[in-house]
Backbone as JSON Lines, residues from 0, in Angstrom:
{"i":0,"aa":"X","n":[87.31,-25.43,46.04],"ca":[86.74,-26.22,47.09],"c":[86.13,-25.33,48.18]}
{"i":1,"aa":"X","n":[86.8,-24.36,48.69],"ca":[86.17,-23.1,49.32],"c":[84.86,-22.74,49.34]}
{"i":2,"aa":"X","n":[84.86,-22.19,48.07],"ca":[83.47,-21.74,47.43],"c":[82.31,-22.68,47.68]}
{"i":3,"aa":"X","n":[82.23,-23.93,47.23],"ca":[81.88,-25.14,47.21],"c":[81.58,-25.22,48.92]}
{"i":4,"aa":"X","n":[82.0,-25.05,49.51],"ca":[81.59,-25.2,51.03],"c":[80.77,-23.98,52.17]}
{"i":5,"aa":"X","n":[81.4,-23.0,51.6],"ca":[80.53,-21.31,51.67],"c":[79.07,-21.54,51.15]}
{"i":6,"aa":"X","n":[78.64,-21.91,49.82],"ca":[78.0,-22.05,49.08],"c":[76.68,-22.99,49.91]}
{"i":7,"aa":"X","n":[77.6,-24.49,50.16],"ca":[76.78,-25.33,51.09],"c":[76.32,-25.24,52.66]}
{"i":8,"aa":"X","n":[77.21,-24.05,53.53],"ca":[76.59,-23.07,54.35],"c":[75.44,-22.44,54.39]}
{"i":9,"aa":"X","n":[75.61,-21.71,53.26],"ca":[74.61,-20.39,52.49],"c":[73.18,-21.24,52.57]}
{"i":10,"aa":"X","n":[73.47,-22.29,51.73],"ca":[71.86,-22.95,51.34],"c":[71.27,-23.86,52.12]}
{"i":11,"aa":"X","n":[72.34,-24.32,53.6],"ca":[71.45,-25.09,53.97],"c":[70.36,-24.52,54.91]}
{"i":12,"aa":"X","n":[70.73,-23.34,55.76],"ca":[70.11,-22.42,56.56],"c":[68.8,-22.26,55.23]}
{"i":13,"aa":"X","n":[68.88,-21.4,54.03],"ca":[67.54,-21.11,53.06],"c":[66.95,-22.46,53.03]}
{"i":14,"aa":"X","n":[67.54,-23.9,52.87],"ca":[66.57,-24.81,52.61],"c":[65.83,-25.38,53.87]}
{"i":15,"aa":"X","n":[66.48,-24.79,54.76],"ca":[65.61,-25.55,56.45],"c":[65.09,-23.94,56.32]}
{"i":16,"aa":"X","n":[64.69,-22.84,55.73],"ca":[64.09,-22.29,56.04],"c":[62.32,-21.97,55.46]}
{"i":17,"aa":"X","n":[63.2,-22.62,54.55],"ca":[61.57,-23.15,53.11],"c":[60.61,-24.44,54.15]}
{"i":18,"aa":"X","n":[61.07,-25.04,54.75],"ca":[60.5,-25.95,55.0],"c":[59.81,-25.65,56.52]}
{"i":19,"aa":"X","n":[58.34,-26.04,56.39],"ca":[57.39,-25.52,57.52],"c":[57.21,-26.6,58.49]}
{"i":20,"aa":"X","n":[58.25,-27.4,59.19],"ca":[57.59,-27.82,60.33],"c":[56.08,-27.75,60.72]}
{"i":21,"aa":"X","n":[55.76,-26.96,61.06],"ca":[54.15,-27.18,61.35],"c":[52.9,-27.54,60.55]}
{"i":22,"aa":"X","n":[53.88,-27.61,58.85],"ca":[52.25,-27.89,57.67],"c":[52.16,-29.2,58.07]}
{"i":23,"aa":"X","n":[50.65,-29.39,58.04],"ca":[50.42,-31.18,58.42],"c":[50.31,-32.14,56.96]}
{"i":24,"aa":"X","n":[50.51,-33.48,57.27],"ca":[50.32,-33.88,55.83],"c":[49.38,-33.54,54.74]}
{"i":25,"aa":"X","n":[48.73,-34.29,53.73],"ca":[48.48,-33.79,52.66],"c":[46.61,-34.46,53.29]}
{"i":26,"aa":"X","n":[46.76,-35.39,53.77],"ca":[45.61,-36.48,54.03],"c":[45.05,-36.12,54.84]}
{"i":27,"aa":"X","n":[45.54,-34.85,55.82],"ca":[44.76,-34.69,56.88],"c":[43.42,-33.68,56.46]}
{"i":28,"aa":"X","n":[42.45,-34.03,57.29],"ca":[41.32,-33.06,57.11],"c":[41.4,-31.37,57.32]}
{"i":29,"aa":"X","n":[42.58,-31.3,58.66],"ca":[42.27,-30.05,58.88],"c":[43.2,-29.33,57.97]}
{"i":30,"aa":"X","n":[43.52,-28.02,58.09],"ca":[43.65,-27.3,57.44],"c":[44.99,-26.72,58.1]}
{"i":31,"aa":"X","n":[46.34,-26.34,58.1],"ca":[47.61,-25.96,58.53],"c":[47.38,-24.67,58.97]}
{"i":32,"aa":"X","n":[47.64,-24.18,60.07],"ca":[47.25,-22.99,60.5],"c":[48.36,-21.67,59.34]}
{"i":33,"aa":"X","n":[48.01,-20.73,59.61],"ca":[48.13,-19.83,58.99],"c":[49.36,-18.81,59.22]}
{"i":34,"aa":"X","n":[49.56,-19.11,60.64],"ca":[50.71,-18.24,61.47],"c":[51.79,-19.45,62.04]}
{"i":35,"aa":"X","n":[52.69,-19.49,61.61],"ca":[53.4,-20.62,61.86],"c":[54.23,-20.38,63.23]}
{"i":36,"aa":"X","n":[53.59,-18.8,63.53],"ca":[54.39,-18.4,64.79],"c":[55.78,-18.13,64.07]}
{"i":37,"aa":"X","n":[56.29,-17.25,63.26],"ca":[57.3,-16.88,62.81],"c":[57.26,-15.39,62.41]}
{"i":38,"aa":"X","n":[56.13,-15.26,62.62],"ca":[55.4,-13.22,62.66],"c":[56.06,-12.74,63.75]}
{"i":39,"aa":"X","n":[56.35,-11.21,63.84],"ca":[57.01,-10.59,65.32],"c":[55.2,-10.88,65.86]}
{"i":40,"aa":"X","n":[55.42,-10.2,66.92],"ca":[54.4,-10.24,67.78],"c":[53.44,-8.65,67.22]}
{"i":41,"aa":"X","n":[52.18,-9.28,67.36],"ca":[50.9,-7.7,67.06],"c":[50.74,-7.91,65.7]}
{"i":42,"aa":"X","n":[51.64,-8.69,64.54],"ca":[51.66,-8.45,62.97],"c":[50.83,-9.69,62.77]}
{"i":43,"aa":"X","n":[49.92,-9.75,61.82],"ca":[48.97,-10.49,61.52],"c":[49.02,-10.77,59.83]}
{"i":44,"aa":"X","n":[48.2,-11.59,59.26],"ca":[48.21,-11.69,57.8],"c":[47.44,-11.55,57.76]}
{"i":45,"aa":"X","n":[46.53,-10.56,56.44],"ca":[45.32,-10.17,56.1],"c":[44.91,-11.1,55.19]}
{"i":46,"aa":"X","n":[43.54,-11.3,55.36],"ca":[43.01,-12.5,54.09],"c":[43.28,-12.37,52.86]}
{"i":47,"aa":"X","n":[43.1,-13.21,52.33],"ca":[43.22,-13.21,50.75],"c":[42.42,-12.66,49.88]}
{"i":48,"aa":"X","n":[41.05,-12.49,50.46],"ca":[40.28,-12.02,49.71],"c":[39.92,-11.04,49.74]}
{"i":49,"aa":"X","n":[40.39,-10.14,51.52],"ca":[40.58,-8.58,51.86],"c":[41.26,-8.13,50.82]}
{"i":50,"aa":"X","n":[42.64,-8.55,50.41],"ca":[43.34,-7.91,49.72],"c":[42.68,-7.67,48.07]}
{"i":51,"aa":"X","n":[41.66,-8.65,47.59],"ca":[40.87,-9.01,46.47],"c":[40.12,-7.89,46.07]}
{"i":52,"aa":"X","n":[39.74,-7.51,47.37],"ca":[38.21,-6.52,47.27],"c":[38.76,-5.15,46.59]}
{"i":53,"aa":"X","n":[37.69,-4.74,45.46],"ca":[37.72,-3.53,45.05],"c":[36.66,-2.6,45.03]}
{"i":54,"aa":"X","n":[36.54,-1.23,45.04],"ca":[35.9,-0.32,45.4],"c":[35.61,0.23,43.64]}
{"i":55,"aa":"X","n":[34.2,0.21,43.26],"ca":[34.28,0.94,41.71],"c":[32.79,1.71,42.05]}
{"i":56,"aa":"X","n":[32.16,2.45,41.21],"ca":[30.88,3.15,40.82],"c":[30.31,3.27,39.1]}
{"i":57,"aa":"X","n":[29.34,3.47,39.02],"ca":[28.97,3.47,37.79],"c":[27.36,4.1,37.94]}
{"i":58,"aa":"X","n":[27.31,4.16,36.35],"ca":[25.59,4.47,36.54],"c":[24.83,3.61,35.66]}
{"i":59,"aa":"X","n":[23.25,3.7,35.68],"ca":[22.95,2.87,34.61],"c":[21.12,2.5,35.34]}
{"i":60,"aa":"X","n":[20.33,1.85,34.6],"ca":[19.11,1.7,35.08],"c":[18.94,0.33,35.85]}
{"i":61,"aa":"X","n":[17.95,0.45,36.36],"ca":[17.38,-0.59,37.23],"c":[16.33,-1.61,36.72]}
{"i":62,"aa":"X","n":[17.03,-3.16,36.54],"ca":[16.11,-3.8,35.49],"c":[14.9,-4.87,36.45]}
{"i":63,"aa":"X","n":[15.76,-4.95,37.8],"ca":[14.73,-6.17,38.72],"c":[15.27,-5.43,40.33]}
{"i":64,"aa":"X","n":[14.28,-5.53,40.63],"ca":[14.42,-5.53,42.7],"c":[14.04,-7.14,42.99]}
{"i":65,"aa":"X","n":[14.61,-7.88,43.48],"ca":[14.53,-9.33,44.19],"c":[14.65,-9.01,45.18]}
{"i":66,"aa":"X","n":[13.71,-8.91,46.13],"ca":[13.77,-9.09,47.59],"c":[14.15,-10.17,48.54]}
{"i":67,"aa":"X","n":[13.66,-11.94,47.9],"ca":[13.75,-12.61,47.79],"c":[15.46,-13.23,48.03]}
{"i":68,"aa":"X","n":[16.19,-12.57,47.12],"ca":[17.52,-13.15,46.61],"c":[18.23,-11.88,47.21]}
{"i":69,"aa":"X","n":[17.64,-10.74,47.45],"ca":[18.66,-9.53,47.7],"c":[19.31,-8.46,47.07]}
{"i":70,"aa":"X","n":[19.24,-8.92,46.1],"ca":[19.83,-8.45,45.0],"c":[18.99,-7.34,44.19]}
{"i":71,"aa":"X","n":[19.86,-5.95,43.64],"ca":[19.32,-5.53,42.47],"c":[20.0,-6.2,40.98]}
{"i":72,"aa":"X","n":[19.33,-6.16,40.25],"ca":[20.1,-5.72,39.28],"c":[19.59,-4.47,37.86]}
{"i":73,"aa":"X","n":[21.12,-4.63,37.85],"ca":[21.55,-2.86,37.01],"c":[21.52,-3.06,35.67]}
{"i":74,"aa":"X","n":[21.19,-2.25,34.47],"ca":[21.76,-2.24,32.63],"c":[22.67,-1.32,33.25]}
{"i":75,"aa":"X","n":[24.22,-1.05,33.11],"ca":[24.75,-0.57,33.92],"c":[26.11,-0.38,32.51]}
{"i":76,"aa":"X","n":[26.39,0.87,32.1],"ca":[27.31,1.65,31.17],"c":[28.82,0.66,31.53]}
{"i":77,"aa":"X","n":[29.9,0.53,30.86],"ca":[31.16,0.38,31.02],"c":[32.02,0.63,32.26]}
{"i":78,"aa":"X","n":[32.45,-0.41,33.15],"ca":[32.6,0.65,34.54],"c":[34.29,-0.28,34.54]}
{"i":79,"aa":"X","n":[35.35,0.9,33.84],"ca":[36.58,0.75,33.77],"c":[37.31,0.3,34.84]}
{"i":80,"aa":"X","n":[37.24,0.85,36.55],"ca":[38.15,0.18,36.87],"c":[37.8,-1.13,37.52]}
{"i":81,"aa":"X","n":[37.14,-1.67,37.07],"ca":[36.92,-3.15,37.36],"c":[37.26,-4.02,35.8]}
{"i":82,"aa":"X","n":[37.66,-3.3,35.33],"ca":[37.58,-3.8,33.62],"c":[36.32,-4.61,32.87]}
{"i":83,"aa":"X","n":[35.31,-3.86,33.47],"ca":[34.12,-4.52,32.85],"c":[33.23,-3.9,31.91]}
{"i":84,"aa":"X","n":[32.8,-4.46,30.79],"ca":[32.33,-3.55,29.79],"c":[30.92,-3.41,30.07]}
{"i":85,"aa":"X","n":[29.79,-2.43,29.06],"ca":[28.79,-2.63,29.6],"c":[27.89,-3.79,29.8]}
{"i":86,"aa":"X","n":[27.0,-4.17,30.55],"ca":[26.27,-5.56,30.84],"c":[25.27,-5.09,31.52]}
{"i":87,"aa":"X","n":[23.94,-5.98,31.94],"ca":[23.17,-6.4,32.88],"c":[23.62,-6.79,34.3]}
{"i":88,"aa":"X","n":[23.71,-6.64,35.16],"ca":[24.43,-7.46,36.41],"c":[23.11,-7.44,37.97]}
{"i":89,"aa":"X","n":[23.16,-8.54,38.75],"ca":[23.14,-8.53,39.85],"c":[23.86,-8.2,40.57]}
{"i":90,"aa":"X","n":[23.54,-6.93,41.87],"ca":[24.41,-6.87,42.88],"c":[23.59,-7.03,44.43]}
{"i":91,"aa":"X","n":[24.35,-7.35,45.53],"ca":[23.65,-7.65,46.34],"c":[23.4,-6.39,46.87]}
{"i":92,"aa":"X","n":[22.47,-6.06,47.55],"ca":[22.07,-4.8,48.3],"c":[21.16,-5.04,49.74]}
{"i":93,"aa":"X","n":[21.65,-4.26,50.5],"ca":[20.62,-4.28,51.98],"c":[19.21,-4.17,51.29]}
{"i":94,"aa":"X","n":[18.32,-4.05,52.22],"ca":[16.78,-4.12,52.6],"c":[16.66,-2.35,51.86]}
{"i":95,"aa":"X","n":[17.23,-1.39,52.59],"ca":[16.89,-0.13,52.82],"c":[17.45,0.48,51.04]}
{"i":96,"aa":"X","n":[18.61,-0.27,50.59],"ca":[18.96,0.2,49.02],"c":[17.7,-0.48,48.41]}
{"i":97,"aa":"X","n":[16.86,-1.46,48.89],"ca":[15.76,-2.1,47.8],"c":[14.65,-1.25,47.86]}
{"i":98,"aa":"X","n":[14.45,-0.56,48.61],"ca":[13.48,0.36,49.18],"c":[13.48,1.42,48.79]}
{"i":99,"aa":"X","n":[14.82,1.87,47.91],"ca":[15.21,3.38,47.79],"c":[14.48,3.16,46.21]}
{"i":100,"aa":"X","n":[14.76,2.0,45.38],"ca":[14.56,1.85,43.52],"c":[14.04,1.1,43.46]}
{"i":101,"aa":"X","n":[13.14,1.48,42.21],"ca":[12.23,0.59,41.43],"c":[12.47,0.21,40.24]}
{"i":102,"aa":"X","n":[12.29,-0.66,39.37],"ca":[12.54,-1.31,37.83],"c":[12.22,0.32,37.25]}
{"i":103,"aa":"X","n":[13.6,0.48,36.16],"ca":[13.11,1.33,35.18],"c":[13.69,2.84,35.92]}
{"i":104,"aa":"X","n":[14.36,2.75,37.43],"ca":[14.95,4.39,38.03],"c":[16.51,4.71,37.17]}
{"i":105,"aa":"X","n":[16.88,5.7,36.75],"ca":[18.35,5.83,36.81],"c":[18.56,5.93,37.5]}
{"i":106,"aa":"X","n":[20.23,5.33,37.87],"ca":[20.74,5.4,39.28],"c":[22.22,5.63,39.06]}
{"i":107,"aa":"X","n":[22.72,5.93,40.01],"ca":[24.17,6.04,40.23],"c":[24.66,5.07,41.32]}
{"i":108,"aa":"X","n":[25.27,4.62,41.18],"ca":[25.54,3.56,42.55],"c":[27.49,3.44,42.36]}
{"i":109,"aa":"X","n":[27.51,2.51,43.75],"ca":[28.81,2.52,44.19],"c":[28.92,1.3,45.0]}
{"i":110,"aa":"X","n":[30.06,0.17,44.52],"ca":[30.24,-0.92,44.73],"c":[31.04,-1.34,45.6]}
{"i":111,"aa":"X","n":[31.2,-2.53,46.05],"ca":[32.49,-3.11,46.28],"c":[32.34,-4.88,45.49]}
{"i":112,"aa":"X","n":[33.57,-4.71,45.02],"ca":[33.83,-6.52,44.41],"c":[34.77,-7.06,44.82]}
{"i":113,"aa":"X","n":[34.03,-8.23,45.24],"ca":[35.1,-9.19,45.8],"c":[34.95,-10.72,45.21]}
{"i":114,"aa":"X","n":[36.17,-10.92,44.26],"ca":[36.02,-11.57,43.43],"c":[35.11,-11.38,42.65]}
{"i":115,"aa":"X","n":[34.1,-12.21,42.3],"ca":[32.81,-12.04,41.22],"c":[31.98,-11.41,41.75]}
{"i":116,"aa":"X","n":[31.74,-11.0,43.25],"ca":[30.68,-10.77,43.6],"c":[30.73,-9.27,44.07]}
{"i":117,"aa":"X","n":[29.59,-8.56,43.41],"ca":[29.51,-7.22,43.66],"c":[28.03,-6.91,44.56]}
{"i":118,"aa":"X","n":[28.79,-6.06,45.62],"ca":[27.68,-5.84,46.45],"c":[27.6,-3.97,46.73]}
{"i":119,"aa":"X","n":[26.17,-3.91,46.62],"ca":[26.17,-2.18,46.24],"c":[26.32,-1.82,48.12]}
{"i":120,"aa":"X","n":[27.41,-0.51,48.28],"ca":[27.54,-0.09,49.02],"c":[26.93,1.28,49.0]}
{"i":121,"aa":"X","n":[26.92,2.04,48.27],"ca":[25.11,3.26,47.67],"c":[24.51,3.15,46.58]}
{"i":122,"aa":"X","n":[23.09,3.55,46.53],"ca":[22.88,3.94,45.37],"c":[21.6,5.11,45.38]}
{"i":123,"aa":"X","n":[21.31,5.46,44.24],"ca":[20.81,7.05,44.15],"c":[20.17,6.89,42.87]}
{"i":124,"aa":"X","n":[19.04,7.82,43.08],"ca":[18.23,8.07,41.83],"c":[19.1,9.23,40.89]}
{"i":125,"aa":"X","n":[19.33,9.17,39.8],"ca":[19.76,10.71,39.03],"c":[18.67,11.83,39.02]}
């Protein structure tokens, strides 16, 4: 019987601690804030998709400049640590990377992906 009452101590503190007072129902439009105010103070949560983003490079030729859309895109070799084999791809690029290549340059370039979307952070003629 002891145990049995230790036990029901123990869990009721963890089960009022699972439970968020501040999430709003399911129907509401807005959205439950993010900091329930249970952070020390100065500590923040980083986005979800900060944590997403990855840093890779590769090389490979230049098949379109879209000025239009922003984008280059690359025929671009196997680029492992993103686990992607070789392909064709769009990536987004500033004004001044569209300016640097033309259809048909080798290049070396250097990415960041976040989620699906890869946006060239350099790139270079070989």
């Amino acid at each position: 019987m002891r145990i049995v009452s230790r036990l029901s101590l123990l869990a009721a503190p963890l089960a009022l601690a699972a439970c968020n007072s501040s999430e709003q129902p399911a129907d509401t439009a807005e959205p439950a804030p993010t900091n329930s105010g249970s952070m020390a103070p100065g500590m923040t949560m980083a986005p979800a998709a900060a944590a997403a983003v990855k840093m890779a490079s590769g090389e490979g030729t230049v098949t379109a400049v879209d000025n239009n859309s922003g984008t280059i895109s690359i025929d671009h070799g196997a680029i492992e640590a993103v686990g992607w084999p070789a392909m064709t791809m769009g990536f987004k690029a500033d004004e001044t990377m569209r300016q640097k290549v033309a259809v048909g340059d080798q290049v070396a370039f250097s990415f960041k992906l976040s989620g699906s979307d890869g946006e060239l952070t350099a790139i270079s003629k070989k």
